[in-house]
Structure formats: C-alpha cells, structure tokens
PDB file of C-alpha atoms in Angstrom:
ATOM      1  CA  MET A 247       6.583 -63.617  50.578  1.00  0.00           C
ATOM      2  CA  ALA A 248       3.131 -63.997  51.686  1.00  0.00           C
ATOM      3  CA  GLY A 249       3.178 -68.094  52.114  1.00  0.00           C
ATOM      4  CA  GLY A 250       2.579 -69.770  55.326  1.00  0.00           C
ATOM      5  CA  ASP A 251       4.923 -71.917  57.084  1.00  0.00           C
ATOM      6  CA  GLU A 252       3.290 -75.338  56.751  1.00  0.00           C
ATOM      7  CA  SER A 253       2.894 -75.696  53.145  1.00  0.00           C
ATOM      8  CA  PRO A 254       4.942 -74.891  50.730  1.00  0.00           C
ATOM      9  CA  PRO A 255       4.210 -72.498  47.495  1.00  0.00           C
ATOM     10  CA  GLY A 256       1.786 -73.606  44.904  1.00  0.00           C
ATOM     11  CA  PRO A 257       2.029 -73.465  41.250  1.00  0.00           C
ATOM     12  CA  GLY A 258       1.173 -70.753  39.372  1.00  0.00           C
ATOM     13  CA  GLU A 259      -2.311 -69.947  37.539  1.00  0.00           C
ATOM     14  CA  GLY A 260      -2.511 -71.790  34.163  1.00  0.00           C
ATOM     15  CA  ASP A 261       0.281 -73.897  34.811  1.00  0.00           C
ATOM     16  CA  PRO A 262       1.818 -75.300  30.999  1.00  0.00           C
ATOM     17  CA  PRO A 263       2.805 -78.320  30.557  1.00  0.00           C
ATOM     18  CA  MET A 264       6.341 -78.310  29.353  1.00  0.00           C
ATOM     19  CA  GLU A 265       8.305 -75.285  28.162  1.00  0.00           C
ATOM     20  CA  GLY A 266      11.400 -75.427  25.794  1.00  0.00           C
ATOM     21  CA  PRO A 267      14.499 -73.158  25.687  1.00  0.00           C
ATOM     22  CA  GLU A 268      13.582 -70.330  23.427  1.00  0.00           C
ATOM     23  CA  ARG A 269      12.959 -67.616  25.393  1.00  0.00           C
ATOM     24  CA  ALA A 270      14.672 -64.133  26.569  1.00  0.00           C
ATOM     25  CA  PHE A 271      14.654 -64.265  30.511  1.00  0.00           C
ATOM     26  CA  PHE A 272      16.379 -60.917  30.922  1.00  0.00           C
ATOM     27  CA  GLY A 273      15.448 -57.358  30.390  1.00  0.00           C
ATOM     28  CA  ARG A 274      17.865 -54.518  29.920  1.00  0.00           C
ATOM     29  CA  ARG A 275      21.273 -54.775  29.652  1.00  0.00           C
ATOM     30  CA  LYS A 276      22.457 -51.333  31.399  1.00  0.00           C
ATOM     31  CA  GLY A 277      20.844 -48.894  33.961  1.00  0.00           C
ATOM     32  CA  LYS A 278      22.079 -45.946  35.372  1.00  0.00           C
ATOM     33  CA  ARG A 279      25.142 -43.961  33.581  1.00  0.00           C
ATOM     34  CA  LEU A 280      28.395 -45.576  34.726  1.00  0.00           C
ATOM     35  CA  ARG A 281      31.081 -43.779  36.880  1.00  0.00           C
ATOM     36  CA  GLY A 282      34.838 -43.440  35.577  1.00  0.00           C
ATOM     37  CA  GLY A 283      36.269 -46.201  37.816  1.00  0.00           C
ATOM     38  CA  GLN A 284      33.515 -48.352  36.839  1.00  0.00           C
ATOM     39  CA  GLU A 285      34.009 -47.672  33.322  1.00  0.00           C
ATOM     40  CA  GLN A 286      37.986 -48.215  33.782  1.00  0.00           C
ATOM     41  CA  ARG A 287      37.269 -51.465  35.607  1.00  0.00           C
ATOM     42  CA  LEU A 288      35.011 -52.846  32.753  1.00  0.00           C
ATOM     43  CA  ALA A 289      38.291 -51.887  30.327  1.00  0.00           C
ATOM     44  CA  GLU A 290      40.718 -52.912  32.459  1.00  0.00           C
ATOM     45  CA  LEU A 291      39.684 -55.992  34.847  1.00  0.00           C
ATOM     46  CA  LEU A 292      36.478 -57.642  33.380  1.00  0.00           C
ATOM     47  CA  PRO A 293      38.960 -58.522  30.200  1.00  0.00           C
ATOM     48  CA  LYS A 294      41.238 -60.629  32.578  1.00  0.00           C
ATOM     49  CA  LEU A 295      38.003 -62.316  34.060  1.00  0.00           C
ATOM     50  CA  ARG A 296      35.855 -62.515  31.099  1.00  0.00           C
ATOM     51  CA  VAL A 297      34.536 -66.096  30.204  1.00  0.00           C
ATOM     52  CA  SER A 298      34.165 -66.865  26.376  1.00  0.00           C
ATOM     53  CA  LEU A 299      33.181 -69.795  25.154  1.00  0.00           C
ATOM     54  CA  PRO A 300      35.345 -72.001  22.947  1.00  0.00           C
ATOM     55  CA  PRO A 301      34.713 -72.041  19.186  1.00  0.00           C
ATOM     56  CA  ASP A 302      33.159 -74.976  16.841  1.00  0.00           C
ATOM     57  CA  GLY A 303      30.954 -76.049  19.928  1.00  0.00           C
ATOM     58  CA  ALA A 304      33.964 -77.526  22.357  1.00  0.00           C
ATOM     59  CA  ARG A 305      33.223 -77.704  25.767  1.00  0.00           C
ATOM     60  CA  LEU A 306      34.220 -75.174  28.144  1.00  0.00           C
ATOM     61  CA  ASP A 307      36.229 -76.672  31.324  1.00  0.00           C
ATOM     62  CA  PRO A 308      35.939 -74.875  34.319  1.00  0.00           C
ATOM     63  CA  ALA A 309      39.182 -75.988  35.917  1.00  0.00           C
ATOM     64  CA  GLY A 310      40.675 -74.188  32.878  1.00  0.00           C
ATOM     65  CA  LEU A 311      39.380 -71.014  33.533  1.00  0.00           C
ATOM     66  CA  PHE A 312      41.627 -70.841  36.902  1.00  0.00           C
ATOM     67  CA  PRO A 313      45.535 -70.549  37.427  1.00  0.00           C
ATOM     68  CA  GLU A 314      45.156 -73.347  39.756  1.00  0.00           C
ATOM     69  CA  GLN A 315      43.564 -76.397  40.656  1.00  0.00           C
ATOM     70  CA  LYS A 316      40.328 -75.617  42.684  1.00  0.00           C
ATOM     71  CA  ARG A 317      38.465 -78.107  45.207  1.00  0.00           C
ATOM     72  CA  ALA A 318      35.093 -77.328  43.535  1.00  0.00           C
ATOM     73  CA  TYR A 319      33.244 -75.295  40.883  1.00  0.00           C
ATOM     74  CA  TRP A 320      30.042 -73.542  41.607  1.00  0.00           C
ATOM     75  CA  LEU A 321      27.902 -71.169  39.164  1.00  0.00           C
ATOM     76  CA  GLU A 322      25.437 -68.270  40.293  1.00  0.00           C
ATOM     77  CA  ILE A 323      23.246 -67.268  37.469  1.00  0.00           C
ATOM     78  CA  GLY A 324      22.096 -63.977  37.336  1.00  0.00           C
ATOM     79  CA  PHE A 325      24.097 -62.570  40.395  1.00  0.00           C
ATOM     80  CA  GLY A 326      22.613 -59.001  40.411  1.00  0.00           C
ATOM     81  CA  GLY A 327      25.011 -56.940  42.129  1.00  0.00           C
ATOM     82  CA  GLY A 328      27.412 -59.566  43.150  1.00  0.00           C
ATOM     83  CA  GLU A 329      27.266 -59.542  46.810  1.00  0.00           C
ATOM     84  CA  HIS A 330      26.204 -63.265  47.444  1.00  0.00           C
ATOM     85  CA  LEU A 331      28.523 -64.423  45.003  1.00  0.00           C
ATOM     86  CA  ALA A 332      31.475 -61.786  46.470  1.00  0.00           C
ATOM     87  CA  ALA A 333      30.647 -63.113  50.013  1.00  0.00           C
ATOM     88  CA  GLN A 334      30.774 -66.679  48.872  1.00  0.00           C
ATOM     89  CA  ALA A 335      34.208 -66.228  47.106  1.00  0.00           C
ATOM     90  CA  ALA A 336      36.048 -64.661  50.175  1.00  0.00           C
ATOM     91  CA  ARG A 337      35.110 -67.110  52.607  1.00  0.00           C
ATOM     92  CA  HIS A 338      35.783 -70.214  50.081  1.00  0.00           C
ATOM     93  CA  PRO A 339      39.275 -69.405  48.225  1.00  0.00           C
ATOM     94  CA  GLU A 340      39.412 -73.341  47.392  1.00  0.00           C
ATOM     95  CA  ILE A 341      36.545 -72.618  45.366  1.00  0.00           C
ATOM     96  CA  GLY A 342      36.228 -71.478  41.691  1.00  0.00           C
ATOM     97  CA  PHE A 343      33.488 -69.577  41.297  1.00  0.00           C
ATOM     98  CA  ILE A 344      31.868 -68.424  37.731  1.00  0.00           C
ATOM     99  CA  GLY A 345      28.862 -65.907  38.170  1.00  0.00           C
ATOM    100  CA  ALA A 346      26.574 -65.054  34.844  1.00  0.00           C
ATOM    101  CA  GLU A 347      25.003 -61.979  34.612  1.00  0.00           C
ATOM    102  CA  PRO A 348      23.970 -59.768  31.355  1.00  0.00           C
ATOM    103  CA  PHE A 349      23.226 -56.359  33.481  1.00  0.00           C
ATOM    104  CA  VAL A 350      26.207 -54.069  32.911  1.00  0.00           C
ATOM    105  CA  ASN A 351      25.524 -52.224  36.579  1.00  0.00           C
ATOM    106  CA  GLY A 352      25.775 -55.635  37.935  1.00  0.00           C
ATOM    107  CA  VAL A 353      28.967 -56.361  36.954  1.00  0.00           C
ATOM    108  CA  VAL A 354      30.637 -53.493  37.880  1.00  0.00           C
ATOM    109  CA  LYS A 355      29.758 -53.766  41.193  1.00  0.00           C
ATOM    110  CA  LEU A 356      30.955 -57.070  40.951  1.00  0.00           C
ATOM    111  CA  LEU A 357      33.848 -55.929  39.670  1.00  0.00           C
ATOM    112  CA  ARG A 358      34.566 -53.209  42.576  1.00  0.00           C
ATOM    113  CA  ALA A 359      34.495 -56.463  45.147  1.00  0.00           C
ATOM    114  CA  ILE A 360      36.605 -58.542  43.334  1.00  0.00           C
ATOM    115  CA  ASP A 361      39.130 -55.198  43.126  1.00  0.00           C
ATOM    116  CA  ASP A 362      38.704 -54.320  46.926  1.00  0.00           C
ATOM    117  CA  GLN A 363      38.951 -57.972  48.343  1.00  0.00           C
ATOM    118  CA  ALA A 364      41.559 -58.877  46.180  1.00  0.00           C
ATOM    119  CA  LEU A 365      39.543 -62.012  45.243  1.00  0.00           C
ATOM    120  CA  ALA A 366      41.408 -64.131  42.490  1.00  0.00           C
ATOM    121  CA  ASN A 367      38.908 -67.257  42.480  1.00  0.00           C
ATOM    122  CA  VAL A 368      35.919 -65.423  40.549  1.00  0.00           C
ATOM    123  CA  ARG A 369      35.292 -65.601  36.644  1.00  0.00           C
ATOM    124  CA  ILE A 370      32.368 -64.003  34.729  1.00  0.00           C
ATOM    125  CA  ARG A 371      30.119 -64.419  32.252  1.00  0.00           C
ATOM    126  CA  ASP A 372      28.336 -60.906  31.404  1.00  0.00           C
ATOM    127  CA  GLU A 373      26.028 -62.660  28.813  1.00  0.00           C
ATOM    128  CA  ASP A 374      23.326 -64.877  28.249  1.00  0.00           C
ATOM    129  CA  VAL A 375      24.059 -68.256  30.770  1.00  0.00           C
ATOM    130  CA  THR A 376      22.172 -70.331  28.377  1.00  0.00           C
ATOM    131  CA  ALA A 377      25.030 -70.466  25.907  1.00  0.00           C
ATOM    132  CA  LEU A 378      27.349 -71.215  29.035  1.00  0.00           C
ATOM    133  CA  LEU A 379      25.244 -73.732  30.296  1.00  0.00           C
ATOM    134  CA  ALA A 380      25.279 -75.877  26.940  1.00  0.00           C
ATOM    135  CA  ALA A 381      29.228 -75.341  26.663  1.00  0.00           C
ATOM    136  CA  LEU A 382      29.623 -76.936  30.016  1.00  0.00           C
ATOM    137  CA  PRO A 383      30.865 -80.589  29.996  1.00  0.00           C
ATOM    138  CA  ASP A 384      28.496 -82.598  31.953  1.00  0.00           C
ATOM    139  CA  ALA A 385      28.926 -83.420  36.094  1.00  0.00           C
ATOM    140  CA  CYS A 386      31.249 -80.360  36.336  1.00  0.00           C
ATOM    141  CA  LEU A 387      29.740 -78.266  38.786  1.00  0.00           C
ATOM    142  CA  ASP A 388      29.360 -78.691  42.532  1.00  0.00           C
ATOM    143  CA  ARG A 389      27.011 -76.160  43.074  1.00  0.00           C
ATOM    144  CA  VAL A 390      24.489 -73.565  41.060  1.00  0.00           C
ATOM    145  CA  TYR A 391      22.506 -70.764  42.637  1.00  0.00           C
ATOM    146  CA  LEU A 392      19.548 -68.527  41.041  1.00  0.00           C
ATOM    147  CA  LEU A 393      18.964 -66.241  43.731  1.00  0.00           C
ATOM    148  CA  TYR A 394      16.112 -63.781  43.294  1.00  0.00           C
ATOM    149  CA  PRO A 395      15.210 -64.022  39.550  1.00  0.00           C
ATOM    150  CA  ASP A 396      13.251 -61.446  37.676  1.00  0.00           C
ATOM    151  CA  PRO A 397       9.927 -63.269  38.472  1.00  0.00           C
ATOM    152  CA  TRP A 398       8.490 -62.002  35.109  1.00  0.00           C
ATOM    153  CA  PRO A 399       4.917 -61.821  37.299  1.00  0.00           C
ATOM    154  CA  LYS A 400       2.278 -60.939  34.414  1.00  0.00           C
ATOM    155  CA  ARG A 401       0.515 -64.050  32.923  1.00  0.00           C
ATOM    156  CA  ARG A 402       1.997 -62.987  29.616  1.00  0.00           C
ATOM    157  CA  GLN A 403       5.482 -62.787  30.533  1.00  0.00           C
ATOM    158  CA  ARG A 404       5.936 -65.891  32.645  1.00  0.00           C
ATOM    159  CA  LYS A 405       7.516 -67.604  29.800  1.00  0.00           C
ATOM    160  CA  ARG A 406      10.329 -65.446  30.289  1.00  0.00           C
ATOM    161  CA  ARG A 407      10.879 -66.844  33.231  1.00  0.00           C
ATOM    162  CA  PHE A 408      14.773 -68.407  33.517  1.00  0.00           C
ATOM    163  CA  VAL A 409      13.045 -71.919  35.428  1.00  0.00           C
ATOM    164  CA  SER A 410      11.601 -74.178  32.658  1.00  0.00           C
ATOM    165  CA  ASP A 411      11.876 -77.989  31.731  1.00  0.00           C
ATOM    166  CA  ALA A 412      14.822 -77.386  29.474  1.00  0.00           C
ATOM    167  CA  SER A 413      16.706 -75.005  32.022  1.00  0.00           C
ATOM    168  CA  LEU A 414      16.689 -77.693  34.725  1.00  0.00           C
ATOM    169  CA  ALA A 415      17.227 -80.198  32.728  1.00  0.00           C
ATOM    170  CA  GLU A 416      20.850 -78.316  31.738  1.00  0.00           C
ATOM    171  CA  ILE A 417      21.401 -77.305  35.458  1.00  0.00           C
ATOM    172  CA  ALA A 418      21.033 -80.999  36.363  1.00  0.00           C
ATOM    173  CA  ARG A 419      23.121 -82.180  33.651  1.00  0.00           C
ATOM    174  CA  VAL A 420      26.248 -79.802  34.378  1.00  0.00           C
ATOM    175  CA  LEU A 421      25.977 -80.845  38.558  1.00  0.00           C
ATOM    176  CA  ARG A 422      27.827 -83.537  39.512  1.00  0.00           C
ATOM    177  CA  PRO A 423      26.119 -86.269  41.761  1.00  0.00           C
ATOM    178  CA  GLY A 424      25.414 -85.173  45.038  1.00  0.00           C
ATOM    179  CA  GLY A 425      25.695 -81.299  43.700  1.00  0.00           C
ATOM    180  CA  LEU A 426      23.377 -79.033  44.942  1.00  0.00           C
ATOM    181  CA  PHE A 427      20.807 -76.334  43.208  1.00  0.00           C
ATOM    182  CA  ARG A 428      19.705 -73.812  45.178  1.00  0.00           C
ATOM    183  CA  PHE A 429      17.036 -71.177  44.148  1.00  0.00           C
ATOM    184  CA  ALA A 430      15.667 -68.212  46.833  1.00  0.00           C
ATOM    185  CA  SER A 431      12.475 -66.120  45.562  1.00  0.00           C
ATOM    186  CA  ASP A 432      10.307 -63.327  47.613  1.00  0.00           C
ATOM    187  CA  ILE A 433       7.147 -64.506  44.961  1.00  0.00           C
ATOM    188  CA  ASP A 434       5.468 -67.446  45.937  1.00  0.00           C
ATOM    189  CA  ASP A 435       4.189 -67.920  42.649  1.00  0.00           C
ATOM    190  CA  TYR A 436       7.789 -68.278  41.180  1.00  0.00           C
ATOM    191  CA  ALA A 437       8.500 -70.911  44.119  1.00  0.00           C
ATOM    192  CA  GLY A 438       5.878 -72.746  43.335  1.00  0.00           C
ATOM    193  CA  TRP A 439       6.578 -72.624  39.364  1.00  0.00           C
ATOM    194  CA  THR A 440       9.967 -73.909  40.186  1.00  0.00           C
ATOM    195  CA  LEU A 441       9.066 -76.659  42.552  1.00  0.00           C
ATOM    196  CA  VAL A 442       6.384 -77.817  39.631  1.00  0.00           C
ATOM    197  CA  ARG A 443       9.012 -78.260  37.217  1.00  0.00           C
ATOM    198  CA  ALA A 444      11.578 -79.458  39.273  1.00  0.00           C
ATOM    199  CA  ALA A 445       9.272 -82.707  40.290  1.00  0.00           C
ATOM    200  CA  ARG A 446       9.248 -83.266  36.236  1.00  0.00           C
ATOM    201  CA  CYS A 447      13.154 -83.302  36.611  1.00  0.00           C
ATOM    202  CA  ARG A 448      13.846 -87.047  37.603  1.00  0.00           C
ATOM    203  CA  ALA A 449      17.371 -86.063  38.286  1.00  0.00           C
ATOM    204  CA  LEU A 450      17.117 -83.357  40.954  1.00  0.00           C
ATOM    205  CA  ARG A 451      15.546 -84.024  43.943  1.00  0.00           C
ATOM    206  CA  TRP A 452      14.099 -81.481  46.223  1.00  0.00           C
ATOM    207  CA  ASN A 453      16.045 -81.774  49.767  1.00  0.00           C
ATOM    208  CA  ALA A 454      13.202 -80.768  52.244  1.00  0.00           C
ATOM    209  CA  ALA A 455      11.867 -82.036  54.949  1.00  0.00           C
ATOM    210  CA  ARG A 456       9.955 -80.002  56.846  1.00  0.00           C
ATOM    211  CA  ALA A 457       8.769 -76.355  56.748  1.00  0.00           C
ATOM    212  CA  ALA A 458      12.162 -74.758  58.326  1.00  0.00           C
ATOM    213  CA  ASP A 459      13.898 -76.464  54.961  1.00  0.00           C
ATOM    214  CA  TRP A 460      12.306 -73.872  52.931  1.00  0.00           C
ATOM    215  CA  THR A 461      11.668 -70.963  55.132  1.00  0.00           C
ATOM    216  CA  ASN A 462      15.055 -70.645  56.515  1.00  0.00           C
ATOM    217  CA  PRO A 463      17.608 -69.181  54.716  1.00  0.00           C
ATOM    218  CA  TYR A 464      20.508 -71.863  53.789  1.00  0.00           C
ATOM    219  CA  PRO A 465      23.556 -72.296  56.562  1.00  0.00           C
ATOM    220  CA  ASP A 466      26.075 -70.292  54.644  1.00  0.00           C
ATOM    221  CA  TRP A 467      23.574 -67.516  53.679  1.00  0.00           C
ATOM    222  CA  PRO A 468      25.126 -63.888  53.802  1.00  0.00           C
ATOM    223  CA  GLY A 469      22.012 -62.099  52.494  1.00  0.00           C
ATOM    224  CA  THR A 470      21.688 -59.566  50.416  1.00  0.00           C
ATOM    225  CA  ARG A 471      20.267 -55.923  50.646  1.00  0.00           C
ATOM    226  CA  TYR A 472      17.226 -56.919  47.905  1.00  0.00           C
ATOM    227  CA  GLU A 473      16.254 -59.428  50.346  1.00  0.00           C
ATOM    228  CA  ALA A 474      16.400 -57.418  53.256  1.00  0.00           C
ATOM    229  CA  LYS A 475      14.267 -54.629  51.065  1.00  0.00           C
ATOM    230  CA  ALA A 476      11.735 -57.479  50.363  1.00  0.00           C
ATOM    231  CA  VAL A 477      11.486 -58.866  54.131  1.00  0.00           C
ATOM    232  CA  ALA A 478      10.915 -55.053  55.087  1.00  0.00           C
ATOM    233  CA  ALA A 479       7.775 -54.854  52.519  1.00  0.00           C
ATOM    234  CA  GLY A 480       6.509 -58.134  53.900  1.00  0.00           C
ATOM    235  CA  ARG A 481       7.386 -59.971  51.490  1.00  0.00           C
ATOM    236  CA  ARG A 482       8.411 -63.694  53.036  1.00  0.00           C
ATOM    237  CA  PRO A 483      11.885 -65.508  50.928  1.00  0.00           C
ATOM    238  CA  THR A 484      11.378 -68.990  49.922  1.00  0.00           C
ATOM    239  CA  TYR A 485      14.870 -70.648  49.855  1.00  0.00           C
ATOM    240  CA  LEU A 486      14.612 -74.165  48.100  1.00  0.00           C
ATOM    241  CA  GLU A 487      17.686 -76.696  47.851  1.00  0.00           C
ATOM    242  CA  PHE A 488      17.885 -79.633  45.213  1.00  0.00           C
ATOM    243  CA  VAL A 489      19.832 -82.608  45.055  1.00  0.00           C
ATOM    244  CA  ARG A 490      21.510 -83.973  41.993  1.00  0.00           C
ATOM    245  CA  GLU A 491      20.654 -87.781  41.954  1.00  0.00           C
ATOM    246  CA  THR A 492      22.952 -90.378  41.393  1.00  0.00           C
ATOM    247  CA  HIS A 493      20.539 -92.365  39.880  1.00  0.00           C
ATOM    248  CA  PRO A 494      17.470 -90.570  38.609  1.00  0.00           C
ATOM    249  CA  VAL A 495      14.484 -92.378  39.075  1.00  0.00           C
ATOM    250  CA  ALA A 496      11.094 -92.237  36.584  1.00  0.00           C
ATOM    251  CA  ALA A 497       8.488 -89.407  37.947  1.00  0.00           C
ATOM    252  CA  PRO A 498       5.348 -90.697  38.394  1.00  0.00           C
ATOM    253  CA  ASP A 499       2.732 -90.830  35.789  1.00  0.00           C
ATOM    254  CA  ALA A 500      -0.591 -89.460  35.975  1.00  0.00           C
ATOM    255  CA  ALA A 501      -2.083 -92.489  37.547  1.00  0.00           C
ATOM    256  CA  GLY A 502       0.549 -92.590  40.470  1.00  0.00           C
ATOM    257  CA  SER A 503       2.806 -95.313  39.003  1.00  0.00           C
ATOM    258  CA  LEU A 504       6.327 -95.121  37.649  1.00  0.00           C
ATOM    259  CA  ALA A 505       6.803 -94.241  33.904  1.00  0.00           C
TER     260      ALA A 505
END
C-alpha cells in the first residue's frame, strides 16, 4: 500500500453520496479443478458445517449452529483460503465462528484446515453473505471481519465493492454494543472508501487515535499469505477497527452541526 504513516487513506475519486444493497460484490464461484480429497470434503464435511437460512424470513440464532453454547460469536465475510479464520478458531475454541465465502476453492481450503485440526467451532456459509446478514438477529455477534476484500479497482466496478452504506448498517445492526468490525486492505483507495462510509454510519466509531492504530496489524493477527505477497510487492496494508457504539450519536451535517 502506498499510503504514508501520518494520515489515513483518502476516499476514492468521484465518491458517490450513498449506495444501496443491490450489488454483486464477488466474482467467479470456482477456479482450479478440485482434487479427489477436496471433492470428498465438499460432499461429506461441508453439509455438516453448512449454514442454511431458516424459511419464511425467520431469524437465524448463531447459538443454534453449535452443539453447545459459546462465549461469543464471530463472523468473517469472504474468508478466502480460510487461513485467518482457522487460526482464530484454533486459538479460541470458546468462540463460535461463522465464515462466509462463495468461492468453492477457498471453501475447500478451510475444510481441510477444519479436518486436519479437528476444529469443532466453525460453521460455513458458502453463498452470498448478504442474505445471511439479513437473517441474523440484532446484536448477536461480538466481532465481524472483512479482510482483503476484492477492491474492484476500476471506477465502473466500484459499485461492486462489499463496503457500502447499506452493508455497514447491517454489520452495525448485528454487532452487540462494544463489538468490533475489523477491515483490512492493501489498497489505499478501498481503505479511504471504507472510512468515508463508516463516518456516515452513526453506530460505528473508528477506533484509532494515532497512525500506528491503522498501520500496525491487530494484536491477535496471524497474517496471511496474501498479505505477505502484498507487502513483498510494496503495498502497505491498512488495518481499520470500528467499535459498535452503545448509544449512536447523530453524524455532523454539512455545516458541522449535529443533525
């Protein structure tokens, strides 16, 4: 990432005022051909872990996805190859993890980690996360991750980015007061894009007081291979953390007063 240490990334050029939820923010569903063991895990292990949505618009209680009550429930949106999710799940067996990823090749990588490490605290939504978020009840999650999402860099593609006013409102809704939303990207423009939209979300507060708070990884960060490649290529990651406000305040209007 090309940003400096002393100021956060700025917004993208031609920043639109507001966005709605009607966007397709992921690309292809499948990449390289799967091997035999991967196909077997898809057929045998995934059905045991798959998060299916309740019928007739009913709410999905995260606690009901696990055989025993967990201390807290965390969601990772677009877990890629599952490295971060698997590392956190191994470190925190008391937490229930939900991973959402429509890319089949990423799902099979996480399934292997679950199988190899006997992780009993992970459930998988292998579809668009938008419907999952809509099905979750208010204040049911303690943490939400969105790590290195597809930046859709071309200007005409930016409407496909996951972060929007609507998606941040949904994330804020499902987070309990004091819960955390963590966003990481190696693309300055996307980090700035996210800051602009988070500033418009009254229920989320950027938890940063100095430059190190967005240039240094999170305290429990395990790192990923994608991140290592980005750093090797000269792109500097940004790590944003937002807190779900207990009592959201009104955002300032154009004149600087509270609306």
